[in-house]
């Protein structure tokens, strides 16, 4: 039995089978390891465990009685997990199944986002892959948020599995013959406006769903956190002005997706459906519209080739998409009202854009410097006229 203490965690690797024939020896080895060193947590690694009997299960119960430290069992195969589940151990212990391994080689790319890539895994499922193991908590959080959103009546796809491809991890969704609205728009030709009407109808549906305070995180508080992270990029007057406007935004209980660009909306046989629910929250729709402005307008200001490289579209088409979103989402009184509302969207987008620059490699190089400089200029300009941010 291999054991090690890493970062205060006692790791005990389990092998092959634990049954009545070897359970006493396994128990002796485990108890010796538990008593022999200092640690803050016990982690049983079951990656190589193929079977466990009731005699083996009693070993975990004895460890649980002897030690008051948190106990986790990880990398559990599906067969072994079924044993834990059938005996009620999943209610007593923190047990994590091993992730199913897949290969993305040769898979059709359904969509490419800033943080992940969506592949068609088979005719009935898609998988969104993210880079690195640190993303697992985000994936698990997204699954929980999607379940809550689905029960609230939001048209969303629910992840039913987490998979591993190489060193990357992803969520699997059942979406039969689904396509992103982004791809549909690219191929729509003269019917682009019809696509955008369906898309903006979904935006308005989502933004009209009322929840209870605490059902989802506050997006306003999230943006206030963004503001603290980008504070070093702002002049004192800019920071104070933005903080005053954000603080004054009403604490609303309507849904905000957080990244509702068309790459994150799938067209299915049952109608439009949202994916990427890890950023869902409650707040004013300005927070979603600012994300769209950033995607379709702000990224291109200092990088005209962004539309082609990231969206696979011409600048003219991206401009038309934004124009149609504005046309069909808003009901402006006049040109002055349009400018007043869209300036609020632009100023909110500036906060998010600076946050994205500050927390990624996008801040590096001459392009990053120009983007930061121009965004600061826009903030100065907009703070002179924007009196509130809500729309």
mmCIF file of C-alpha atoms in Angstrom:
data_model
loop_
_atom_site.group_PDB
_atom_site.id
_atom_site.type_symbol
_atom_site.label_atom_id
_atom_site.label_comp_id
_atom_site.label_asym_id
_atom_site.label_seq_id
_atom_site.Cartn_x
_atom_site.Cartn_y
_atom_site.Cartn_z
ATOM 1 C CA UNK A 1 0.000 0.000 0.000
ATOM 2 C CA UNK A 2 1.516 3.306 -1.102
ATOM 3 C CA UNK A 3 1.016 6.347 1.107
ATOM 4 C CA UNK A 4 2.282 9.916 1.015
ATOM 5 C CA UNK A 5 1.616 13.251 2.689
ATOM 6 C CA UNK A 6 1.279 16.116 0.212
ATOM 7 C CA UNK A 7 0.323 19.659 1.261
ATOM 8 C CA UNK A 8 -1.054 18.362 4.548
ATOM 9 C CA UNK A 9 -3.108 15.645 2.844
ATOM 10 C CA UNK A 10 -2.512 11.980 3.645
ATOM 11 C CA UNK A 11 -2.949 10.094 0.367
ATOM 12 C CA UNK A 12 -3.530 6.340 0.566
ATOM 13 C CA UNK A 13 -3.582 4.473 -2.748
ATOM 14 C CA UNK A 14 -5.907 1.467 -2.874
ATOM 15 C CA UNK A 15 -5.122 -1.488 -5.147
ATOM 16 C CA UNK A 16 -7.077 -4.220 -6.945
ATOM 17 C CA UNK A 17 -9.725 -5.798 -4.663
ATOM 18 C CA UNK A 18 -10.619 -5.395 -1.010
ATOM 19 C CA UNK A 19 -12.687 -8.348 0.210
ATOM 20 C CA UNK A 20 -12.969 -10.673 3.213
ATOM 21 C CA UNK A 21 -9.704 -12.373 2.277
ATOM 22 C CA UNK A 22 -7.478 -9.283 2.508
ATOM 23 C CA UNK A 23 -9.565 -6.711 4.416
ATOM 24 C CA UNK A 24 -7.740 -7.344 7.744
ATOM 25 C CA UNK A 25 -4.350 -6.674 6.095
ATOM 26 C CA UNK A 26 -5.686 -3.567 4.345
ATOM 27 C CA UNK A 27 -7.141 -2.331 7.634
ATOM 28 C CA UNK A 28 -3.824 -2.843 9.416
ATOM 29 C CA UNK A 29 -1.946 -0.941 6.711
ATOM 30 C CA UNK A 30 -4.432 1.915 6.672
ATOM 31 C CA UNK A 31 -4.512 2.260 10.467
ATOM 32 C CA UNK A 32 -0.725 2.291 10.579
ATOM 33 C CA UNK A 33 -0.624 5.091 7.976
ATOM 34 C CA UNK A 34 -3.352 7.077 9.771
ATOM 35 C CA UNK A 35 -1.456 6.854 13.079
ATOM 36 C CA UNK A 36 2.060 7.390 11.772
ATOM 37 C CA UNK A 37 2.085 11.034 10.661
ATOM 38 C CA UNK A 38 0.536 14.487 10.910
ATOM 39 C CA UNK A 39 -2.021 15.572 8.302
ATOM 40 C CA UNK A 40 -5.093 17.737 7.865
ATOM 41 C CA UNK A 41 -7.090 15.497 5.537
ATOM 42 C CA UNK A 42 -7.239 11.850 4.464
ATOM 43 C CA UNK A 43 -7.618 11.050 0.769
ATOM 44 C CA UNK A 44 -8.090 7.506 -0.493
ATOM 45 C CA UNK A 45 -7.122 7.248 -4.167
ATOM 46 C CA UNK A 46 -9.232 4.447 -5.681
ATOM 47 C CA UNK A 47 -7.953 4.744 -9.259
ATOM 48 C CA UNK A 48 -6.680 1.140 -9.164
ATOM 49 C CA UNK A 49 -9.443 -0.311 -6.983
ATOM 50 C CA UNK A 50 -11.588 -2.747 -8.995
ATOM 51 C CA UNK A 51 -13.872 -4.186 -6.289
ATOM 52 C CA UNK A 52 -14.771 -3.688 -2.652
ATOM 53 C CA UNK A 53 -16.892 -5.929 -0.421
ATOM 54 C CA UNK A 54 -18.707 -5.164 2.808
ATOM 55 C CA UNK A 55 -15.567 -6.206 4.685
ATOM 56 C CA UNK A 56 -13.662 -3.508 2.796
ATOM 57 C CA UNK A 57 -16.344 -0.931 3.466
ATOM 58 C CA UNK A 58 -15.947 -1.523 7.193
ATOM 59 C CA UNK A 59 -12.342 -0.353 6.891
ATOM 60 C CA UNK A 60 -13.552 3.123 5.932
ATOM 61 C CA UNK A 61 -16.018 3.135 8.816
ATOM 62 C CA UNK A 62 -13.219 2.357 11.283
ATOM 63 C CA UNK A 63 -11.035 5.133 9.858
ATOM 64 C CA UNK A 64 -13.968 7.518 10.126
ATOM 65 C CA UNK A 65 -14.425 6.632 13.803
ATOM 66 C CA UNK A 66 -10.742 6.883 14.660
ATOM 67 C CA UNK A 67 -9.892 10.131 12.841
ATOM 68 C CA UNK A 68 -11.671 13.467 13.067
ATOM 69 C CA UNK A 69 -10.031 14.685 9.853
ATOM 70 C CA UNK A 70 -11.983 15.202 6.599
ATOM 71 C CA UNK A 71 -12.026 12.018 4.509
ATOM 72 C CA UNK A 72 -12.349 11.861 0.732
ATOM 73 C CA UNK A 73 -12.364 8.906 -1.670
ATOM 74 C CA UNK A 74 -11.387 9.951 -5.218
ATOM 75 C CA UNK A 75 -10.974 8.456 -8.690
ATOM 76 C CA UNK A 76 -13.635 5.841 -8.016
ATOM 77 C CA UNK A 77 -14.589 3.695 -11.020
ATOM 78 C CA UNK A 78 -18.234 3.492 -11.989
ATOM 79 C CA UNK A 79 -18.540 -0.120 -10.814
ATOM 80 C CA UNK A 80 -17.029 0.616 -7.419
ATOM 81 C CA UNK A 81 -19.043 3.824 -7.127
ATOM 82 C CA UNK A 82 -22.220 1.790 -7.638
ATOM 83 C CA UNK A 83 -21.224 -0.336 -4.621
ATOM 84 C CA UNK A 84 -20.655 2.777 -2.503
ATOM 85 C CA UNK A 85 -23.953 4.217 -3.676
ATOM 86 C CA UNK A 86 -26.003 1.041 -3.117
ATOM 87 C CA UNK A 87 -24.704 0.721 0.447
ATOM 88 C CA UNK A 88 -25.368 4.363 1.313
ATOM 89 C CA UNK A 89 -21.697 5.278 1.588
ATOM 90 C CA UNK A 90 -22.147 8.194 -0.814
ATOM 91 C CA UNK A 91 -24.255 9.778 1.926
ATOM 92 C CA UNK A 92 -21.574 9.247 4.577
ATOM 93 C CA UNK A 93 -18.390 10.076 2.685
ATOM 94 C CA UNK A 94 -17.200 12.564 0.100
ATOM 95 C CA UNK A 95 -16.813 10.158 -2.836
ATOM 96 C CA UNK A 96 -15.755 11.361 -6.303
ATOM 97 C CA UNK A 97 -15.991 9.201 -9.378
ATOM 98 C CA UNK A 98 -13.127 8.890 -11.841
ATOM 99 C CA UNK A 99 -13.641 10.985 -14.940
ATOM 100 C CA UNK A 100 -14.377 9.147 -18.154
ATOM 101 C CA UNK A 101 -11.517 9.574 -20.613
ATOM 102 C CA UNK A 102 -12.205 10.605 -24.181
ATOM 103 C CA UNK A 103 -10.219 11.852 -27.169
ATOM 104 C CA UNK A 104 -11.167 15.006 -29.063
ATOM 105 C CA UNK A 105 -8.982 14.082 -32.031
ATOM 106 C CA UNK A 106 -11.036 14.273 -35.204
ATOM 107 C CA UNK A 107 -14.188 15.512 -33.465
ATOM 108 C CA UNK A 108 -16.290 18.194 -35.147
ATOM 109 C CA UNK A 109 -15.838 21.613 -33.531
ATOM 110 C CA UNK A 110 -19.304 22.964 -32.787
ATOM 111 C CA UNK A 111 -18.140 26.223 -31.246
ATOM 112 C CA UNK A 112 -14.998 28.009 -30.083
ATOM 113 C CA UNK A 113 -15.223 30.297 -27.080
ATOM 114 C CA UNK A 114 -12.721 32.377 -25.141
ATOM 115 C CA UNK A 115 -12.303 29.790 -22.379
ATOM 116 C CA UNK A 116 -13.282 26.526 -24.050
ATOM 117 C CA UNK A 117 -14.087 24.558 -27.187
ATOM 118 C CA UNK A 118 -17.341 22.709 -27.887
ATOM 119 C CA UNK A 119 -17.059 19.404 -29.785
ATOM 120 C CA UNK A 120 -19.686 17.025 -31.086
ATOM 121 C CA UNK A 121 -18.942 13.849 -29.163
ATOM 122 C CA UNK A 122 -21.509 11.744 -31.038
ATOM 123 C CA UNK A 123 -24.828 12.381 -32.851
ATOM 124 C CA UNK A 124 -26.643 12.985 -29.561
ATOM 125 C CA UNK A 125 -24.096 14.703 -27.320
ATOM 126 C CA UNK A 126 -21.662 17.589 -27.260
ATOM 127 C CA UNK A 127 -18.767 18.219 -24.900
ATOM 128 C CA UNK A 128 -17.285 21.550 -23.867
ATOM 129 C CA UNK A 129 -13.592 21.184 -23.032
ATOM 130 C CA UNK A 130 -11.665 23.592 -20.813
ATOM 131 C CA UNK A 131 -7.934 23.857 -20.291
ATOM 132 C CA UNK A 132 -6.323 22.405 -17.177
ATOM 133 C CA UNK A 133 -7.365 20.538 -14.035
ATOM 134 C CA UNK A 134 -8.020 23.751 -12.077
ATOM 135 C CA UNK A 135 -11.215 24.171 -14.098
ATOM 136 C CA UNK A 136 -12.981 21.213 -12.411
ATOM 137 C CA UNK A 137 -14.597 23.311 -9.610
ATOM 138 C CA UNK A 138 -15.960 25.658 -12.294
ATOM 139 C CA UNK A 139 -17.408 22.708 -14.245
ATOM 140 C CA UNK A 140 -19.017 21.260 -11.121
ATOM 141 C CA UNK A 141 -20.428 24.679 -10.232
ATOM 142 C CA UNK A 142 -21.817 25.059 -13.755
ATOM 143 C CA UNK A 143 -23.606 21.727 -13.418
ATOM 144 C CA UNK A 144 -25.273 22.854 -10.183
ATOM 145 C CA UNK A 145 -26.216 26.252 -11.655
ATOM 146 C CA UNK A 146 -27.675 24.619 -14.779
ATOM 147 C CA UNK A 147 -29.819 22.282 -12.692
ATOM 148 C CA UNK A 148 -31.198 25.205 -10.679
ATOM 149 C CA UNK A 149 -31.776 27.220 -13.851
ATOM 150 C CA UNK A 150 -33.599 24.336 -15.527
ATOM 151 C CA UNK A 151 -35.923 23.931 -12.542
ATOM 152 C CA UNK A 152 -36.591 27.684 -12.702
ATOM 153 C CA UNK A 153 -37.852 27.360 -16.278
ATOM 154 C CA UNK A 154 -34.773 28.630 -18.087
ATOM 155 C CA UNK A 155 -34.164 26.728 -21.345
ATOM 156 C CA UNK A 156 -30.776 25.261 -20.571
ATOM 157 C CA UNK A 157 -28.812 22.125 -21.295
ATOM 158 C CA UNK A 158 -27.756 20.202 -18.179
ATOM 159 C CA UNK A 159 -24.357 18.584 -18.010
ATOM 160 C CA UNK A 160 -24.660 14.940 -16.996
ATOM 161 C CA UNK A 161 -20.996 13.938 -17.051
ATOM 162 C CA UNK A 162 -17.487 15.321 -16.596
ATOM 163 C CA UNK A 163 -14.857 13.847 -18.899
ATOM 164 C CA UNK A 164 -11.099 14.074 -19.309
ATOM 165 C CA UNK A 165 -9.143 14.405 -22.555
ATOM 166 C CA UNK A 166 -5.403 14.439 -21.963
ATOM 167 C CA UNK A 167 -4.819 17.078 -19.283
ATOM 168 C CA UNK A 168 -8.078 18.913 -20.031
ATOM 169 C CA UNK A 169 -11.570 18.448 -18.612
ATOM 170 C CA UNK A 170 -15.034 19.118 -19.935
ATOM 171 C CA UNK A 171 -18.814 18.854 -19.524
ATOM 172 C CA UNK A 172 -20.999 16.546 -21.609
ATOM 173 C CA UNK A 173 -24.469 17.684 -22.689
ATOM 174 C CA UNK A 174 -27.214 15.792 -24.484
ATOM 175 C CA UNK A 175 -28.149 18.033 -27.408
ATOM 176 C CA UNK A 176 -29.484 16.042 -30.337
ATOM 177 C CA UNK A 177 -28.485 17.650 -33.643
ATOM 178 C CA UNK A 178 -27.921 20.981 -31.903
ATOM 179 C CA UNK A 179 -26.098 23.891 -33.530
ATOM 180 C CA UNK A 180 -24.986 27.203 -32.090
ATOM 181 C CA UNK A 181 -26.850 30.351 -33.041
ATOM 182 C CA UNK A 182 -23.448 31.702 -34.007
ATOM 183 C CA UNK A 183 -23.024 29.094 -36.741
ATOM 184 C CA UNK A 184 -26.631 29.477 -37.864
ATOM 185 C CA UNK A 185 -26.135 33.243 -38.152
ATOM 186 C CA UNK A 186 -22.947 32.775 -40.186
ATOM 187 C CA UNK A 187 -24.843 30.719 -42.753
ATOM 188 C CA UNK A 188 -28.139 32.610 -42.638
ATOM 189 C CA UNK A 189 -27.574 35.024 -45.528
ATOM 190 C CA UNK A 190 -30.659 37.144 -46.117
ATOM 191 C CA UNK A 191 -32.484 35.513 -43.179
ATOM 192 C CA UNK A 192 -30.009 36.862 -40.591
ATOM 193 C CA UNK A 193 -32.627 39.178 -39.122
ATOM 194 C CA UNK A 194 -34.969 36.239 -38.475
ATOM 195 C CA UNK A 195 -32.167 34.489 -36.574
ATOM 196 C CA UNK A 196 -31.480 37.591 -34.476
ATOM 197 C CA UNK A 197 -35.189 38.035 -33.703
ATOM 198 C CA UNK A 198 -35.308 34.501 -32.299
ATOM 199 C CA UNK A 199 -32.096 35.178 -30.378
ATOM 200 C CA UNK A 200 -33.282 38.460 -28.845
ATOM 201 C CA UNK A 201 -36.613 36.845 -27.948
ATOM 202 C CA UNK A 202 -34.587 34.372 -25.874
ATOM 203 C CA UNK A 203 -32.626 37.235 -24.273
ATOM 204 C CA UNK A 204 -35.838 38.936 -23.229
ATOM 205 C CA UNK A 205 -37.275 35.656 -21.938
ATOM 206 C CA UNK A 206 -34.210 35.024 -19.767
ATOM 207 C CA UNK A 207 -34.095 38.611 -18.510
ATOM 208 C CA UNK A 208 -37.773 38.418 -17.579
ATOM 209 C CA UNK A 209 -37.467 35.378 -15.288
ATOM 210 C CA UNK A 210 -37.826 36.418 -11.646
ATOM 211 C CA UNK A 211 -36.110 34.470 -8.879
ATOM 212 C CA UNK A 212 -35.651 34.938 -5.147
ATOM 213 C CA UNK A 213 -32.734 36.791 -3.611
ATOM 214 C CA UNK A 214 -29.978 34.269 -2.990
ATOM 215 C CA UNK A 215 -31.121 31.754 -5.615
ATOM 216 C CA UNK A 216 -28.123 32.779 -7.724
ATOM 217 C CA UNK A 217 -25.130 35.071 -7.072
ATOM 218 C CA UNK A 218 -25.474 38.832 -7.456
ATOM 219 C CA UNK A 219 -23.945 39.996 -10.741
ATOM 220 C CA UNK A 220 -23.640 43.511 -9.359
ATOM 221 C CA UNK A 221 -21.412 42.192 -6.576
ATOM 222 C CA UNK A 222 -19.407 40.303 -9.191
ATOM 223 C CA UNK A 223 -18.804 43.547 -11.096
ATOM 224 C CA UNK A 224 -17.841 45.323 -7.886
ATOM 225 C CA UNK A 225 -15.232 42.584 -7.432
ATOM 226 C CA UNK A 226 -14.073 43.198 -11.017
ATOM 227 C CA UNK A 227 -13.669 46.864 -10.166
ATOM 228 C CA UNK A 228 -11.364 46.076 -7.247
ATOM 229 C CA UNK A 229 -9.232 43.841 -9.466
ATOM 230 C CA UNK A 230 -8.796 46.573 -12.117
ATOM 231 C CA UNK A 231 -8.358 49.416 -9.634
ATOM 232 C CA UNK A 232 -4.645 49.744 -10.426
ATOM 233 C CA UNK A 233 -5.533 50.418 -14.083
ATOM 234 C CA UNK A 234 -7.821 53.341 -13.206
ATOM 235 C CA UNK A 235 -7.288 56.911 -12.094
ATOM 236 C CA UNK A 236 -8.783 57.608 -8.633
ATOM 237 C CA UNK A 237 -11.640 59.610 -10.164
ATOM 238 C CA UNK A 238 -12.471 56.821 -12.589
ATOM 239 C CA UNK A 239 -12.548 54.228 -9.831
ATOM 240 C CA UNK A 240 -14.754 56.347 -7.581
ATOM 241 C CA UNK A 241 -17.116 57.228 -10.425
ATOM 242 C CA UNK A 242 -17.538 53.630 -11.516
ATOM 243 C CA UNK A 243 -17.970 52.399 -7.958
ATOM 244 C CA UNK A 244 -20.672 54.989 -7.296
ATOM 245 C CA UNK A 245 -22.595 53.955 -10.423
ATOM 246 C CA UNK A 246 -22.278 50.219 -9.738
ATOM 247 C CA UNK A 247 -23.317 50.585 -6.108
ATOM 248 C CA UNK A 248 -26.426 52.473 -7.189
ATOM 249 C CA UNK A 249 -27.626 49.689 -9.511
ATOM 250 C CA UNK A 250 -30.769 48.155 -7.928
ATOM 251 C CA UNK A 251 -30.405 44.663 -6.455
ATOM 252 C CA UNK A 252 -32.669 42.965 -8.973
ATOM 253 C CA UNK A 253 -33.809 39.327 -8.925
ATOM 254 C CA UNK A 254 -34.054 38.726 -12.662
ATOM 255 C CA UNK A 255 -31.757 36.297 -14.450
ATOM 256 C CA UNK A 256 -28.470 37.350 -16.063
ATOM 257 C CA UNK A 257 -26.631 34.620 -17.977
ATOM 258 C CA UNK A 258 -23.223 36.298 -17.801
ATOM 259 C CA UNK A 259 -21.924 35.333 -21.257
ATOM 260 C CA UNK A 260 -24.948 35.047 -23.498
ATOM 261 C CA UNK A 261 -23.232 35.541 -26.847
ATOM 262 C CA UNK A 262 -24.571 33.379 -29.671
ATOM 263 C CA UNK A 263 -21.847 30.766 -29.278
ATOM 264 C CA UNK A 264 -23.464 29.854 -25.955
ATOM 265 C CA UNK A 265 -26.982 29.460 -27.348
ATOM 266 C CA UNK A 266 -27.811 26.168 -29.060
ATOM 267 C CA UNK A 267 -30.679 25.591 -31.460
ATOM 268 C CA UNK A 268 -32.293 22.227 -30.727
ATOM 269 C CA UNK A 269 -35.430 20.431 -31.841
ATOM 270 C CA UNK A 270 -37.088 21.838 -28.707
ATOM 271 C CA UNK A 271 -35.997 25.402 -29.430
ATOM 272 C CA UNK A 272 -33.118 27.629 -28.247
ATOM 273 C CA UNK A 273 -31.168 26.359 -25.258
ATOM 274 C CA UNK A 274 -28.408 27.939 -23.160
ATOM 275 C CA UNK A 275 -25.085 26.371 -22.252
ATOM 276 C CA UNK A 276 -22.191 27.724 -20.136
ATOM 277 C CA UNK A 277 -24.203 28.384 -16.991
ATOM 278 C CA UNK A 278 -21.261 28.897 -14.630
ATOM 279 C CA UNK A 279 -21.669 32.703 -14.801
ATOM 280 C CA UNK A 280 -25.439 32.823 -14.233
ATOM 281 C CA UNK A 281 -26.605 35.307 -11.631
ATOM 282 C CA UNK A 282 -29.224 37.868 -10.665
ATOM 283 C CA UNK A 283 -29.125 41.478 -11.716
ATOM 284 C CA UNK A 284 -29.929 44.103 -14.300
ATOM 285 C CA UNK A 285 -29.866 43.102 -18.005
ATOM 286 C CA UNK A 286 -27.153 45.726 -18.588
ATOM 287 C CA UNK A 287 -24.621 43.155 -17.400
ATOM 288 C CA UNK A 288 -25.564 40.738 -20.204
ATOM 289 C CA UNK A 289 -25.789 43.454 -22.848
ATOM 290 C CA UNK A 290 -22.351 44.724 -21.857
ATOM 291 C CA UNK A 291 -20.973 41.238 -22.485
ATOM 292 C CA UNK A 292 -22.482 41.274 -25.977
ATOM 293 C CA UNK A 293 -21.062 44.724 -26.665
ATOM 294 C CA UNK A 294 -17.634 43.507 -25.621
ATOM 295 C CA UNK A 295 -17.892 40.477 -27.924
ATOM 296 C CA UNK A 296 -19.259 42.186 -31.021
ATOM 297 C CA UNK A 297 -17.766 45.678 -30.731
ATOM 298 C CA UNK A 298 -15.100 46.280 -28.095
ATOM 299 C CA UNK A 299 -12.631 43.558 -29.021
ATOM 300 C CA UNK A 300 -12.414 44.917 -32.572
ATOM 301 C CA UNK A 301 -11.644 48.522 -31.718
ATOM 302 C CA UNK A 302 -7.879 47.986 -31.618
ATOM 303 C CA UNK A 303 -7.845 44.652 -33.454
ATOM 304 C CA UNK A 304 -9.977 44.810 -36.624
ATOM 305 C CA UNK A 305 -9.015 41.215 -37.432
ATOM 306 C CA UNK A 306 -10.674 39.924 -34.244
ATOM 307 C CA UNK A 307 -14.011 39.362 -35.981
ATOM 308 C CA UNK A 308 -12.395 36.963 -38.408
ATOM 309 C CA UNK A 309 -10.033 35.248 -35.981
ATOM 310 C CA UNK A 310 -12.449 34.774 -33.058
ATOM 311 C CA UNK A 311 -15.913 34.918 -34.627
ATOM 312 C CA UNK A 312 -15.127 33.738 -38.152
ATOM 313 C CA UNK A 313 -17.137 36.654 -39.562
ATOM 314 C CA UNK A 314 -16.458 39.834 -41.458
ATOM 315 C CA UNK A 315 -16.497 43.134 -39.611
ATOM 316 C CA UNK A 316 -19.550 44.127 -41.648
ATOM 317 C CA UNK A 317 -21.478 41.054 -40.537
ATOM 318 C CA UNK A 318 -20.567 41.541 -36.877
ATOM 319 C CA UNK A 319 -21.679 45.179 -37.083
ATOM 320 C CA UNK A 320 -24.964 44.050 -38.608
ATOM 321 C CA UNK A 321 -25.497 41.480 -35.843
ATOM 322 C CA UNK A 322 -24.983 44.125 -33.162
ATOM 323 C CA UNK A 323 -27.301 46.559 -35.004
ATOM 324 C CA UNK A 324 -30.034 43.922 -35.190
ATOM 325 C CA UNK A 325 -29.616 42.927 -31.531
ATOM 326 C CA UNK A 326 -30.049 46.561 -30.511
ATOM 327 C CA UNK A 327 -32.999 46.995 -32.884
ATOM 328 C CA UNK A 328 -34.957 44.012 -31.633
ATOM 329 C CA UNK A 329 -34.024 44.010 -27.947
ATOM 330 C CA UNK A 330 -34.643 47.676 -27.136
ATOM 331 C CA UNK A 331 -37.569 50.005 -27.654
ATOM 332 C CA UNK A 332 -36.006 53.473 -27.809
ATOM 333 C CA UNK A 333 -38.053 56.661 -27.663
ATOM 334 C CA UNK A 334 -35.685 58.547 -29.967
ATOM 335 C CA UNK A 335 -32.008 58.844 -30.959
ATOM 336 C CA UNK A 336 -31.128 60.607 -27.708
ATOM 337 C CA UNK A 337 -32.696 57.767 -25.705
ATOM 338 C CA UNK A 338 -30.743 55.213 -27.763
ATOM 339 C CA UNK A 339 -27.447 56.974 -27.066
ATOM 340 C CA UNK A 340 -28.266 57.309 -23.360
ATOM 341 C CA UNK A 341 -29.025 53.598 -22.961
ATOM 342 C CA UNK A 342 -26.161 52.314 -25.098
ATOM 343 C CA UNK A 343 -23.674 54.541 -23.253
ATOM 344 C CA UNK A 344 -24.660 52.701 -20.064
ATOM 345 C CA UNK A 345 -23.977 49.413 -21.835
ATOM 346 C CA UNK A 346 -20.611 50.691 -23.103
ATOM 347 C CA UNK A 347 -19.506 51.896 -19.656
ATOM 348 C CA UNK A 348 -20.470 48.615 -18.007
ATOM 349 C CA UNK A 349 -18.645 46.755 -20.791
ATOM 350 C CA UNK A 350 -15.503 48.801 -20.094
ATOM 351 C CA UNK A 351 -15.357 47.369 -16.553
ATOM 352 C CA UNK A 352 -15.686 43.814 -17.788
ATOM 353 C CA UNK A 353 -13.201 44.367 -20.621
ATOM 354 C CA UNK A 354 -10.519 45.741 -18.301
ATOM 355 C CA UNK A 355 -11.116 42.822 -15.940
ATOM 356 C CA UNK A 356 -10.637 40.368 -18.793
ATOM 357 C CA UNK A 357 -7.458 42.127 -19.875
ATOM 358 C CA UNK A 358 -6.073 42.271 -16.344
ATOM 359 C CA UNK A 359 -6.689 38.594 -15.580
ATOM 360 C CA UNK A 360 -5.418 37.089 -18.853
ATOM 361 C CA UNK A 361 -2.463 37.367 -21.191
ATOM 362 C CA UNK A 362 -4.465 39.854 -23.265
ATOM 363 C CA UNK A 363 -2.974 42.697 -21.238
ATOM 364 C CA UNK A 364 0.504 41.912 -22.578
ATOM 365 C CA UNK A 365 2.137 43.437 -25.636
ATOM 366 C CA UNK A 366 1.378 46.593 -27.571
ATOM 367 C CA UNK A 367 -2.202 45.538 -28.332
ATOM 368 C CA UNK A 368 -2.924 45.062 -24.642
ATOM 369 C CA UNK A 369 -1.489 48.482 -23.821
ATOM 370 C CA UNK A 370 -3.584 50.159 -26.526
ATOM 371 C CA UNK A 371 -6.729 48.433 -25.336
ATOM 372 C CA UNK A 372 -6.186 49.531 -21.741
ATOM 373 C CA UNK A 373 -5.386 53.097 -22.814
ATOM 374 C CA UNK A 374 -8.415 53.423 -25.089
ATOM 375 C CA UNK A 375 -10.762 51.843 -22.538
ATOM 376 C CA UNK A 376 -9.590 54.365 -19.932
ATOM 377 C CA UNK A 377 -10.302 57.140 -22.451
ATOM 378 C CA UNK A 378 -13.811 55.802 -23.019
ATOM 379 C CA UNK A 379 -14.433 55.669 -19.273
ATOM 380 C CA UNK A 380 -13.420 59.320 -18.954
ATOM 381 C CA UNK A 381 -15.752 60.241 -21.803
ATOM 382 C CA UNK A 382 -18.724 58.242 -20.563
ATOM 383 C CA UNK A 383 -18.458 59.239 -16.901
ATOM 384 C CA UNK A 384 -19.210 62.830 -17.964
ATOM 385 C CA UNK A 385 -22.723 61.938 -19.151
ATOM 386 C CA UNK A 386 -23.794 58.549 -17.746
ATOM 387 C CA UNK A 387 -25.924 59.105 -14.636
ATOM 388 C CA UNK A 388 -26.859 55.472 -13.959
ATOM 389 C CA UNK A 389 -26.127 52.019 -15.381
ATOM 390 C CA UNK A 390 -29.412 50.135 -15.228
ATOM 391 C CA UNK A 391 -31.473 49.651 -18.381
#
